[in-house]
mmCIF file of C-alpha atoms in Angstrom:
data_model
loop_
_atom_site.group_PDB
_atom_site.id
_atom_site.type_symbol
_atom_site.label_atom_id
_atom_site.label_comp_id
_atom_site.label_asym_id
_atom_site.label_seq_id
_atom_site.Cartn_x
_atom_site.Cartn_y
_atom_site.Cartn_z
ATOM 1 C CA UNK W 358 11.117 26.838 2.552
ATOM 2 C CA UNK W 359 10.379 23.101 2.745
ATOM 3 C CA UNK W 360 8.750 22.600 6.131
ATOM 4 C CA UNK W 361 7.946 19.118 7.435
ATOM 5 C CA UNK W 362 4.311 19.654 6.487
ATOM 6 C CA UNK W 363 5.252 20.606 2.931
ATOM 7 C CA UNK W 364 7.537 17.587 2.608
ATOM 8 C CA UNK W 365 4.814 15.223 3.777
ATOM 9 C CA UNK W 366 2.323 16.745 1.350
ATOM 10 C CA UNK W 367 4.734 16.504 -1.565
ATOM 11 C CA UNK W 368 5.579 12.875 -0.765
ATOM 12 C CA UNK W 369 1.899 11.955 -0.620
ATOM 13 C CA UNK W 370 1.177 13.790 -3.861
ATOM 14 C CA UNK W 371 4.029 11.975 -5.600
ATOM 15 C CA UNK W 372 2.834 8.630 -4.261
ATOM 16 C CA UNK W 373 -0.735 9.232 -5.396
ATOM 17 C CA UNK W 374 0.288 10.421 -8.864
ATOM 18 C CA UNK W 375 2.595 7.532 -9.693
ATOM 19 C CA UNK W 376 0.253 5.016 -8.070
ATOM 20 C CA UNK W 377 -2.417 6.108 -10.539
ATOM 21 C CA UNK W 378 0.025 5.682 -13.415
ATOM 22 C CA UNK W 379 0.962 2.130 -12.374
ATOM 23 C CA UNK W 380 -2.722 1.182 -12.206
ATOM 24 C CA UNK W 381 -3.331 2.567 -15.689
ATOM 25 C CA UNK W 382 -0.365 0.655 -17.113
ATOM 26 C CA UNK W 383 -1.503 -2.612 -15.494
ATOM 27 C CA UNK W 384 -5.259 -2.074 -15.870
ATOM 28 C CA UNK W 385 -6.039 -5.712 -16.780
ATOM 29 C CA UNK W 386 -4.580 -6.823 -13.449
ATOM 30 C CA UNK W 387 -7.441 -5.032 -11.705
ATOM 31 C CA UNK W 388 -10.248 -6.548 -13.769
ATOM 32 C CA UNK W 389 -11.630 -10.082 -13.898
ATOM 33 C CA UNK W 390 -12.473 -10.417 -17.616
ATOM 34 C CA UNK W 391 -9.108 -11.865 -18.555
ATOM 35 C CA UNK W 392 -7.461 -15.246 -19.229
ATOM 36 C CA UNK W 393 -4.980 -15.170 -16.375
ATOM 37 C CA UNK W 394 -6.855 -16.550 -13.359
ATOM 38 C CA UNK W 395 -7.700 -14.473 -10.322
ATOM 39 C CA UNK W 396 -6.366 -15.925 -7.073
ATOM 40 C CA UNK W 397 -8.334 -14.441 -4.168
ATOM 41 C CA UNK W 398 -6.856 -14.500 -0.689
ATOM 42 C CA UNK W 399 -9.889 -16.521 0.497
ATOM 43 C CA UNK W 400 -12.385 -18.711 -1.371
ATOM 44 C CA UNK W 401 -15.119 -16.397 -0.122
ATOM 45 C CA UNK W 402 -14.049 -13.843 -2.777
ATOM 46 C CA UNK W 403 -13.848 -16.386 -5.590
ATOM 47 C CA UNK W 404 -16.948 -15.443 -7.581
ATOM 48 C CA UNK W 405 -17.022 -11.671 -7.310
ATOM 49 C CA UNK W 406 -18.488 -10.122 -10.496
ATOM 50 C CA UNK W 407 -16.381 -8.024 -12.834
ATOM 51 C CA UNK W 408 -18.396 -4.887 -11.997
ATOM 52 C CA UNK W 409 -17.034 -5.096 -8.443
ATOM 53 C CA UNK W 410 -13.427 -5.308 -9.652
ATOM 54 C CA UNK W 411 -14.044 -2.438 -12.064
ATOM 55 C CA UNK W 412 -15.758 -0.340 -9.390
ATOM 56 C CA UNK W 413 -12.886 -0.827 -6.958
ATOM 57 C CA UNK W 414 -10.410 0.030 -9.718
ATOM 58 C CA UNK W 415 -12.174 3.289 -10.577
ATOM 59 C CA UNK W 416 -12.848 4.212 -6.941
ATOM 60 C CA UNK W 417 -9.216 3.571 -6.043
ATOM 61 C CA UNK W 418 -7.877 5.857 -8.748
ATOM 62 C CA UNK W 419 -10.449 8.556 -7.991
ATOM 63 C CA UNK W 420 -9.540 8.531 -4.301
ATOM 64 C CA UNK W 421 -5.838 8.720 -5.198
ATOM 65 C CA UNK W 422 -6.601 11.739 -7.358
ATOM 66 C CA UNK W 423 -8.319 13.417 -4.403
ATOM 67 C CA UNK W 424 -5.305 12.597 -2.200
ATOM 68 C CA UNK W 425 -3.173 14.327 -4.832
ATOM 69 C CA UNK W 426 -5.407 17.406 -4.484
ATOM 70 C CA UNK W 427 -5.882 17.207 -0.705
ATOM 71 C CA UNK W 428 -2.903 15.305 0.772
ATOM 72 C CA UNK W 429 -3.724 16.398 4.319
ATOM 73 C CA UNK W 430 -7.156 14.771 4.331
ATOM 74 C CA UNK W 431 -6.793 11.593 6.428
ATOM 75 C CA UNK W 432 -10.349 10.455 5.624
ATOM 76 C CA UNK W 433 -9.591 10.224 1.891
ATOM 77 C CA UNK W 434 -6.276 8.519 2.643
ATOM 78 C CA UNK W 435 -8.013 5.955 4.852
ATOM 79 C CA UNK W 436 -10.677 5.368 2.205
ATOM 80 C CA UNK W 437 -7.960 4.744 -0.398
ATOM 81 C CA UNK W 438 -6.234 2.220 1.853
ATOM 82 C CA UNK W 439 -9.522 0.362 2.386
ATOM 83 C CA UNK W 440 -10.340 0.252 -1.332
ATOM 84 C CA UNK W 441 -6.879 -0.996 -2.285
ATOM 85 C CA UNK W 442 -6.784 -3.643 0.443
ATOM 86 C CA UNK W 443 -10.175 -4.970 -0.633
ATOM 87 C CA UNK W 444 -9.117 -5.024 -4.263
ATOM 88 C CA UNK W 445 -5.958 -6.940 -3.370
ATOM 89 C CA UNK W 446 -8.020 -9.470 -1.394
ATOM 90 C CA UNK W 447 -9.731 -10.356 -4.666
ATOM 91 C CA UNK W 448 -6.449 -11.311 -6.348
ATOM 92 C CA UNK W 449 -3.140 -11.898 -4.581
ATOM 93 C CA UNK W 450 -1.247 -11.135 -7.802
ATOM 94 C CA UNK W 451 -2.141 -7.494 -7.177
ATOM 95 C CA UNK W 452 0.246 -7.488 -4.212
ATOM 96 C CA UNK W 453 3.098 -6.198 -6.340
ATOM 97 C CA UNK W 454 6.089 -4.649 -4.487
ATOM 98 C CA UNK W 455 5.230 -1.105 -5.595
ATOM 99 C CA UNK W 456 1.598 -1.636 -4.515
ATOM 100 C CA UNK W 457 2.776 -2.737 -1.074
ATOM 101 C CA UNK W 458 5.169 0.223 -0.855
ATOM 102 C CA UNK W 459 2.477 2.761 -1.723
ATOM 103 C CA UNK W 460 -0.057 1.236 0.675
ATOM 104 C CA UNK W 461 2.499 1.452 3.486
ATOM 105 C CA UNK W 462 3.145 5.130 2.725
ATOM 106 C CA UNK W 463 -0.557 5.890 2.959
ATOM 107 C CA UNK W 464 -0.736 3.874 6.196
ATOM 108 C CA UNK W 465 2.009 6.064 7.666
ATOM 109 C CA UNK W 466 -0.015 9.155 6.759
ATOM 110 C CA UNK W 467 -3.214 7.694 8.197
ATOM 111 C CA UNK W 468 -1.926 6.244 11.473
ATOM 112 C CA UNK W 469 0.848 8.690 12.421
ATOM 113 C CA UNK W 470 -0.397 12.056 13.603
ATOM 114 C CA UNK W 471 3.103 13.516 13.896
ATOM 115 C CA UNK W 472 4.734 14.556 10.641
ATOM 116 C CA UNK W 473 8.177 13.661 11.976
ATOM 117 C CA UNK W 474 6.952 10.087 12.562
ATOM 118 C CA UNK W 475 5.722 9.885 8.971
ATOM 119 C CA UNK W 476 9.055 11.125 7.620
ATOM 120 C CA UNK W 477 11.031 8.866 9.938
ATOM 121 C CA UNK W 478 9.174 5.759 8.754
ATOM 122 C CA UNK W 479 9.235 6.945 5.144
ATOM 123 C CA UNK W 480 13.040 7.008 5.257
ATOM 124 C CA UNK W 481 13.169 3.690 7.128
ATOM 125 C CA UNK W 482 11.057 2.036 4.434
ATOM 126 C CA UNK W 483 13.419 3.298 1.722
ATOM 127 C CA UNK W 484 16.345 1.853 3.666
ATOM 128 C CA UNK W 485 14.572 -1.502 4.027
ATOM 129 C CA UNK W 486 13.744 -1.640 0.303
ATOM 130 C CA UNK W 487 17.306 -0.874 -0.798
ATOM 131 C CA UNK W 488 18.885 -3.207 1.765
ATOM 132 C CA UNK W 489 16.668 -6.209 1.006
ATOM 133 C CA UNK W 490 16.680 -5.674 -2.727
ATOM 134 C CA UNK W 491 20.478 -5.427 -2.735
ATOM 135 C CA UNK W 492 21.096 -8.499 -0.581
ATOM 136 C CA UNK W 493 18.750 -10.665 -2.628
ATOM 137 C CA UNK W 494 20.763 -9.826 -5.773
ATOM 138 C CA UNK W 495 23.903 -11.468 -4.382
ATOM 139 C CA UNK W 496 23.333 -14.812 -6.095
ATOM 140 C CA UNK W 497 24.065 -16.648 -9.321
ATOM 141 C CA UNK W 498 20.556 -16.189 -10.672
ATOM 142 C CA UNK W 499 20.951 -12.423 -10.708
ATOM 143 C CA UNK W 500 24.338 -12.749 -12.396
ATOM 144 C CA UNK W 501 23.034 -14.994 -15.148
ATOM 145 C CA UNK W 502 19.505 -13.752 -15.838
ATOM 146 C CA UNK W 503 19.710 -10.049 -15.003
ATOM 147 C CA UNK W 504 23.360 -9.026 -15.207
ATOM 148 C CA UNK W 505 24.464 -11.152 -18.177
ATOM 149 C CA UNK W 506 21.223 -11.532 -20.109
ATOM 150 C CA UNK W 507 19.367 -8.253 -19.576
ATOM 151 C CA UNK W 508 22.218 -5.799 -18.989
ATOM 152 C CA UNK W 509 25.299 -7.124 -20.804
ATOM 153 C CA UNK W 510 23.692 -8.921 -23.766
ATOM 154 C CA UNK W 511 20.439 -7.114 -24.463
ATOM 155 C CA UNK W 512 21.301 -3.598 -23.293
ATOM 156 C CA UNK W 513 25.037 -3.277 -23.895
ATOM 157 C CA UNK W 514 25.462 -5.792 -26.719
ATOM 158 C CA UNK W 515 28.261 -7.871 -25.147
ATOM 159 C CA UNK W 516 29.288 -11.078 -26.924
ATOM 160 C CA UNK W 517 29.245 -14.487 -25.246
ATOM 161 C CA UNK W 518 33.052 -14.738 -25.121
ATOM 162 C CA UNK W 519 33.253 -11.366 -23.343
ATOM 163 C CA UNK W 520 30.635 -12.379 -20.792
ATOM 164 C CA UNK W 521 32.426 -15.657 -20.057
ATOM 165 C CA UNK W 522 35.287 -13.669 -18.544
ATOM 166 C CA UNK W 523 35.320 -14.449 -14.801
ATOM 167 C CA UNK W 524 35.871 -10.839 -13.759
ATOM 168 C CA UNK W 525 33.030 -9.556 -15.974
ATOM 169 C CA UNK W 526 30.722 -12.295 -14.689
ATOM 170 C CA UNK W 527 31.229 -11.575 -10.989
ATOM 171 C CA UNK W 528 31.312 -7.809 -11.520
ATOM 172 C CA UNK W 529 27.509 -8.029 -11.525
ATOM 173 C CA UNK W 530 27.550 -8.624 -7.773
ATOM 174 C CA UNK W 531 28.636 -5.014 -7.379
ATOM 175 C CA UNK W 532 25.117 -3.912 -8.333
ATOM 176 C CA UNK W 533 23.577 -5.655 -5.352
ATOM 177 C CA UNK W 534 26.365 -4.419 -3.097
ATOM 178 C CA UNK W 535 25.867 -0.879 -4.415
ATOM 179 C CA UNK W 536 22.184 -0.982 -3.491
ATOM 180 C CA UNK W 537 22.880 -2.448 -0.050
ATOM 181 C CA UNK W 538 25.634 0.085 0.675
ATOM 182 C CA UNK W 539 23.219 2.817 -0.456
ATOM 183 C CA UNK W 540 20.837 1.655 2.269
ATOM 184 C CA UNK W 541 23.649 1.787 4.828
ATOM 185 C CA UNK W 542 24.571 5.226 3.545
ATOM 186 C CA UNK W 543 21.083 6.581 4.139
ATOM 187 C CA UNK W 544 21.280 5.087 7.611
ATOM 188 C CA UNK W 545 24.798 5.986 8.761
ATOM 189 C CA UNK W 546 26.676 8.275 6.336
ATOM 190 C CA UNK W 547 26.927 11.929 7.202
ATOM 191 C CA UNK W 548 26.831 13.115 3.566
ATOM 192 C CA UNK W 549 23.390 11.739 2.697
ATOM 193 C CA UNK W 550 23.062 13.997 -0.342
ATOM 194 C CA UNK W 551 25.915 12.145 -2.030
ATOM 195 C CA UNK W 552 24.317 8.784 -1.207
ATOM 196 C CA UNK W 553 20.943 9.969 -2.489
ATOM 197 C CA UNK W 554 22.581 11.250 -5.702
ATOM 198 C CA UNK W 555 24.150 7.826 -6.327
ATOM 199 C CA UNK W 556 20.816 6.089 -5.709
ATOM 200 C CA UNK W 557 19.131 8.509 -8.113
ATOM 201 C CA UNK W 558 21.752 7.557 -10.715
ATOM 202 C CA UNK W 559 20.869 3.890 -10.100
ATOM 203 C CA UNK W 560 17.177 4.575 -10.707
ATOM 204 C CA UNK W 561 17.991 6.506 -13.879
ATOM 205 C CA UNK W 562 19.938 3.466 -15.108
ATOM 206 C CA UNK W 563 16.963 1.202 -14.303
ATOM 207 C CA UNK W 564 14.665 3.559 -16.224
ATOM 208 C CA UNK W 565 16.911 3.326 -19.295
ATOM 209 C CA UNK W 566 17.319 -0.447 -18.914
ATOM 210 C CA UNK W 567 13.592 -1.237 -18.746
ATOM 211 C CA UNK W 568 12.346 1.484 -21.106
ATOM 212 C CA UNK W 569 12.016 1.184 -24.908
ATOM 213 C CA UNK W 570 15.516 2.715 -25.057
ATOM 214 C CA UNK W 571 16.783 -0.448 -23.364
ATOM 215 C CA UNK W 572 15.231 -3.908 -23.209
ATOM 216 C CA UNK W 573 11.594 -2.650 -23.057
ATOM 217 C CA UNK W 574 10.664 -4.957 -20.199
ATOM 218 C CA UNK W 575 8.291 -4.801 -17.180
ATOM 219 C CA UNK W 576 7.222 -1.219 -17.872
ATOM 220 C CA UNK W 577 4.912 -1.111 -14.836
ATOM 221 C CA UNK W 578 7.881 -0.496 -12.522
ATOM 222 C CA UNK W 579 9.016 2.584 -14.454
ATOM 223 C CA UNK W 580 6.632 4.919 -12.562
ATOM 224 C CA UNK W 581 7.865 3.414 -9.285
ATOM 225 C CA UNK W 582 11.437 4.293 -10.202
ATOM 226 C CA UNK W 583 10.402 7.811 -11.203
ATOM 227 C CA UNK W 584 8.672 8.158 -7.843
ATOM 228 C CA UNK W 585 11.765 6.904 -5.982
ATOM 229 C CA UNK W 586 13.878 9.564 -7.668
ATOM 230 C CA UNK W 587 11.510 12.329 -6.604
ATOM 231 C CA UNK W 588 11.254 10.863 -3.089
ATOM 232 C CA UNK W 589 15.040 11.149 -2.752
ATOM 233 C CA UNK W 590 15.042 14.688 -4.133
ATOM 234 C CA UNK W 591 12.359 15.847 -1.684
ATOM 235 C CA UNK W 592 13.984 14.128 1.296
ATOM 236 C CA UNK W 593 17.624 15.072 0.707
ATOM 237 C CA UNK W 594 17.867 17.988 -1.735
ATOM 238 C CA UNK W 595 15.454 20.472 -0.205
ATOM 239 C CA UNK W 596 16.456 23.098 2.333
ATOM 240 C CA UNK W 597 16.866 20.596 5.167
ATOM 241 C CA UNK W 598 17.937 16.944 4.944
ATOM 242 C CA UNK W 599 15.385 14.631 6.514
ATOM 243 C CA UNK W 600 16.774 13.094 9.695
ATOM 244 C CA UNK W 601 16.284 9.506 10.826
ATOM 245 C CA UNK W 602 16.010 8.305 14.417
ATOM 246 C CA UNK W 603 15.874 4.574 15.078
ATOM 247 C CA UNK W 604 14.433 4.803 18.591
ATOM 248 C CA UNK W 605 11.310 6.550 17.290
ATOM 249 C CA UNK W 606 10.486 3.493 15.134
ATOM 250 C CA UNK W 607 9.494 1.515 18.215
ATOM 251 C CA UNK W 608 7.662 4.315 20.005
ATOM 252 C CA UNK W 609 4.260 3.032 21.146
ATOM 253 C CA UNK W 610 2.103 1.295 18.543
ATOM 254 C CA UNK W 611 4.608 2.208 15.818
ATOM 255 C CA UNK W 612 6.471 -0.965 16.776
ATOM 256 C CA UNK W 613 3.827 -2.873 14.760
ATOM 257 C CA UNK W 614 5.139 -1.254 11.590
ATOM 258 C CA UNK W 615 8.709 -1.913 12.669
ATOM 259 C CA UNK W 616 7.972 -5.640 12.963
ATOM 260 C CA UNK W 617 6.094 -5.627 9.641
ATOM 261 C CA UNK W 618 8.796 -3.759 7.721
ATOM 262 C CA UNK W 619 12.022 -4.304 9.632
ATOM 263 C CA UNK W 620 11.708 -7.819 11.073
ATOM 264 C CA UNK W 621 9.404 -10.028 8.989
ATOM 265 C CA UNK W 622 11.253 -9.471 5.659
ATOM 266 C CA UNK W 623 14.392 -10.957 7.248
ATOM 267 C CA UNK W 624 12.518 -14.263 7.508
ATOM 268 C CA UNK W 625 12.466 -14.437 3.717
ATOM 269 C CA UNK W 626 16.166 -15.333 3.731
ATOM 270 C CA UNK W 627 15.083 -18.542 5.491
ATOM 271 C CA UNK W 628 12.091 -19.159 3.225
ATOM 272 C CA UNK W 629 9.579 -18.152 5.911
ATOM 273 C CA UNK W 630 8.095 -14.959 4.438
ATOM 274 C CA UNK W 631 6.810 -13.941 1.017
ATOM 275 C CA UNK W 632 9.257 -12.603 -1.559
ATOM 276 C CA UNK W 633 7.311 -9.541 -2.667
ATOM 277 C CA UNK W 634 6.502 -8.501 0.901
ATOM 278 C CA UNK W 635 10.266 -8.696 1.564
ATOM 279 C CA UNK W 636 11.177 -6.557 -1.479
ATOM 280 C CA UNK W 637 13.003 -9.405 -3.187
ATOM 281 C CA UNK W 638 13.336 -7.552 -6.495
ATOM 282 C CA UNK W 639 14.953 -8.788 -9.709
ATOM 283 C CA UNK W 640 16.986 -11.399 -7.854
ATOM 284 C CA UNK W 641 16.775 -13.852 -10.770
ATOM 285 C CA UNK W 642 16.364 -16.933 -8.564
ATOM 286 C CA UNK W 643 12.665 -17.142 -7.734
ATOM 287 C CA UNK W 644 10.672 -20.298 -8.370
ATOM 288 C CA UNK W 645 9.038 -20.575 -11.813
ATOM 289 C CA UNK W 646 6.025 -22.452 -13.101
ATOM 290 C CA UNK W 647 5.485 -24.046 -16.520
ATOM 291 C CA UNK W 648 2.228 -25.275 -18.037
ATOM 292 C CA UNK W 649 2.800 -28.009 -20.640
ATOM 293 C CA UNK W 650 -0.192 -28.308 -22.953
ATOM 294 C CA UNK W 651 -0.653 -31.714 -24.593
ATOM 295 C CA UNK W 652 -3.406 -30.811 -27.077
ATOM 296 C CA UNK W 653 -2.387 -27.354 -28.294
ATOM 297 C CA UNK W 654 -5.192 -27.281 -30.840
ATOM 298 C CA UNK W 655 -7.696 -26.999 -27.998
ATOM 299 C CA UNK W 656 -5.826 -24.058 -26.483
ATOM 300 C CA UNK W 657 -6.012 -21.487 -29.269
ATOM 301 C CA UNK W 658 -6.847 -18.685 -26.805
ATOM 302 C CA UNK W 659 -3.434 -19.211 -25.172
ATOM 303 C CA UNK W 660 -1.515 -19.138 -28.449
ATOM 304 C CA UNK W 661 0.193 -15.748 -27.764
ATOM 305 C CA UNK W 662 1.653 -17.088 -24.515
ATOM 306 C CA UNK W 663 3.385 -20.272 -25.673
ATOM 307 C CA UNK W 664 7.174 -20.107 -25.313
ATOM 308 C CA UNK W 665 8.935 -19.637 -28.633
ATOM 309 C CA UNK W 666 12.318 -20.746 -27.311
ATOM 310 C CA UNK W 667 13.478 -24.028 -25.809
ATOM 311 C CA UNK W 668 12.547 -24.422 -22.154
ATOM 312 C CA UNK W 669 13.965 -26.465 -19.279
ATOM 313 C CA UNK W 670 10.869 -28.668 -19.206
ATOM 314 C CA UNK W 671 10.566 -31.584 -21.615
ATOM 315 C CA UNK W 672 7.644 -30.099 -23.518
ATOM 316 C CA UNK W 673 7.137 -28.604 -26.973
ATOM 317 C CA UNK W 674 4.024 -26.625 -26.017
ATOM 318 C CA UNK W 675 5.078 -24.846 -22.837
ATOM 319 C CA UNK W 676 3.683 -21.696 -21.251
ATOM 320 C CA UNK W 677 6.020 -20.005 -18.793
ATOM 321 C CA UNK W 678 3.658 -18.501 -16.229
ATOM 322 C CA UNK W 679 5.695 -15.321 -15.757
ATOM 323 C CA UNK W 680 5.706 -14.614 -19.505
ATOM 324 C CA UNK W 681 1.960 -15.148 -19.695
ATOM 325 C CA UNK W 682 1.379 -12.807 -16.765
ATOM 326 C CA UNK W 683 3.688 -10.082 -18.089
ATOM 327 C CA UNK W 684 2.253 -10.252 -21.608
ATOM 328 C CA UNK W 685 -1.389 -10.132 -20.486
ATOM 329 C CA UNK W 686 -1.331 -8.190 -17.213
ATOM 330 C CA UNK W 687 1.985 -6.320 -17.504
ATOM 331 C CA UNK W 688 3.117 -7.653 -14.095
ATOM 332 C CA UNK W 689 4.857 -10.773 -12.849
ATOM 333 C CA UNK W 690 2.768 -13.340 -10.948
ATOM 334 C CA UNK W 691 3.014 -13.464 -7.180
ATOM 335 C CA UNK W 692 6.010 -15.814 -6.813
ATOM 336 C CA UNK W 693 4.907 -18.269 -4.137
ATOM 337 C CA UNK W 694 4.265 -22.016 -4.426
ATOM 338 C CA UNK W 695 0.807 -21.819 -2.830
ATOM 339 C CA UNK W 696 -0.228 -19.290 -5.494
ATOM 340 C CA UNK W 697 1.128 -21.481 -8.290
ATOM 341 C CA UNK W 698 -0.879 -24.427 -6.948
ATOM 342 C CA UNK W 699 -4.025 -22.279 -6.933
ATOM 343 C CA UNK W 700 -3.332 -21.218 -10.520
ATOM 344 C CA UNK W 701 -3.020 -24.881 -11.505
ATOM 345 C CA UNK W 702 -6.376 -25.645 -9.877
ATOM 346 C CA UNK W 703 -8.007 -22.683 -11.606
ATOM 347 C CA UNK W 704 -6.573 -23.750 -14.982
ATOM 348 C CA UNK W 705 -8.019 -27.238 -14.604
ATOM 349 C CA UNK W 706 -11.418 -25.898 -13.578
ATOM 350 C CA UNK W 707 -11.585 -23.286 -16.336
ATOM 351 C CA UNK W 708 -10.066 -25.422 -19.131
ATOM 352 C CA UNK W 709 -11.405 -28.966 -18.642
ATOM 353 C CA UNK W 710 -10.855 -29.909 -22.305
ATOM 354 C CA UNK W 711 -7.185 -28.872 -22.367
ATOM 355 C CA UNK W 712 -4.886 -31.639 -21.156
ATOM 356 C CA UNK W 713 -1.878 -30.145 -19.387
ATOM 357 C CA UNK W 714 0.919 -30.951 -16.987
ATOM 358 C CA UNK W 715 2.319 -28.481 -14.478
ATOM 359 C CA UNK W 716 5.920 -28.059 -13.372
ATOM 360 C CA UNK W 717 7.681 -26.013 -10.713
ATOM 361 C CA UNK W 718 11.312 -25.172 -11.365
ATOM 362 C CA UNK W 719 13.707 -23.978 -8.678
ATOM 363 C CA UNK W 720 16.938 -22.127 -9.326
ATOM 364 C CA UNK W 721 19.238 -23.133 -10.952
ATOM 365 C CA UNK W 722 16.754 -23.654 -13.760
ATOM 366 C CA UNK W 723 17.779 -27.085 -15.045
ATOM 367 C CA UNK W 724 15.748 -30.170 -15.906
ATOM 368 C CA UNK W 725 16.912 -31.879 -12.728
ATOM 369 C CA UNK W 726 15.218 -29.099 -10.719
ATOM 370 C CA UNK W 727 11.859 -29.528 -12.491
ATOM 371 C CA UNK W 728 9.145 -31.130 -10.394
ATOM 372 C CA UNK W 729 5.778 -32.098 -11.808
ATOM 373 C CA UNK W 730 2.932 -31.116 -9.503
ATOM 374 C CA UNK W 731 -0.646 -32.246 -9.146
ATOM 375 C CA UNK W 732 -3.466 -31.638 -6.707
#
């Protein structure tokens, strides 16, 4: 019999387990002895020693392990939240979407004393993630870079003439619509088990797509997708389907979380809120940054990160920031202009002998959309 208490405990155990796995996969993200620069939230944290980063990394995973063993212990949950928030203050690139999701889950467990409030917000957060992720995929960047390149070409082996078919091209929009309708289904549909089953099928497809069986790309999100599958199973395939009540979201101080999760991400559609905090996932149209090195011989340590293919910038020695980040840290960089500018400043300070130019490229990724930046 899956009582509310048992459901909450299982959900926290699942979160803790797969959170640990993501941190193991992306371990270099949590350390400072690396090439990719750390971008602290404030200059005050700029010169923290590596032992502090390492200590926070180990403490965070140990506390998650204890949450896995004792999911009802709010003290351990609160300690984990504090450790992870401090660690993320030391480098904004650690604010990955799955990291934000898991922190929010632990916050629900820490701040909400009623189990029904935890479950209500847990479901609401799933709805928000699916809705925002789906809507952000309804653009040409997703069609070209994710649908055509990753799915049709690399995964399914389609030829260029097949992809050029108008129907095939725009069929990719159905993926974003599917995700958005899944969110509506969890919100309004009576048969939520069917909706959850379809969303589980979507996550299974993502697991195949990004795994070595598919394109072998961005492996750090694989545990997140595994966790999402188990979340849906616990919520909708146990003895009693978890209910959702909108009015309870704004009960008392809980309205703070409603604004944080339900309102602020909508501002991202107007460019007023960060992409990762709005669950803008695999949309294919986020701003990119290129580093064009003029004296490549002085940059031998960056040799593995130079682009092997032609780029949109007029440069033969280009480093695409996202490729560098994925190859070294196993995550994408935090996709905001202010972070890119900080990375440029750090590059110049750390590599004074390497002459380089820096470019931001907006979607669509053409030369005319390349803008050289400087301090």
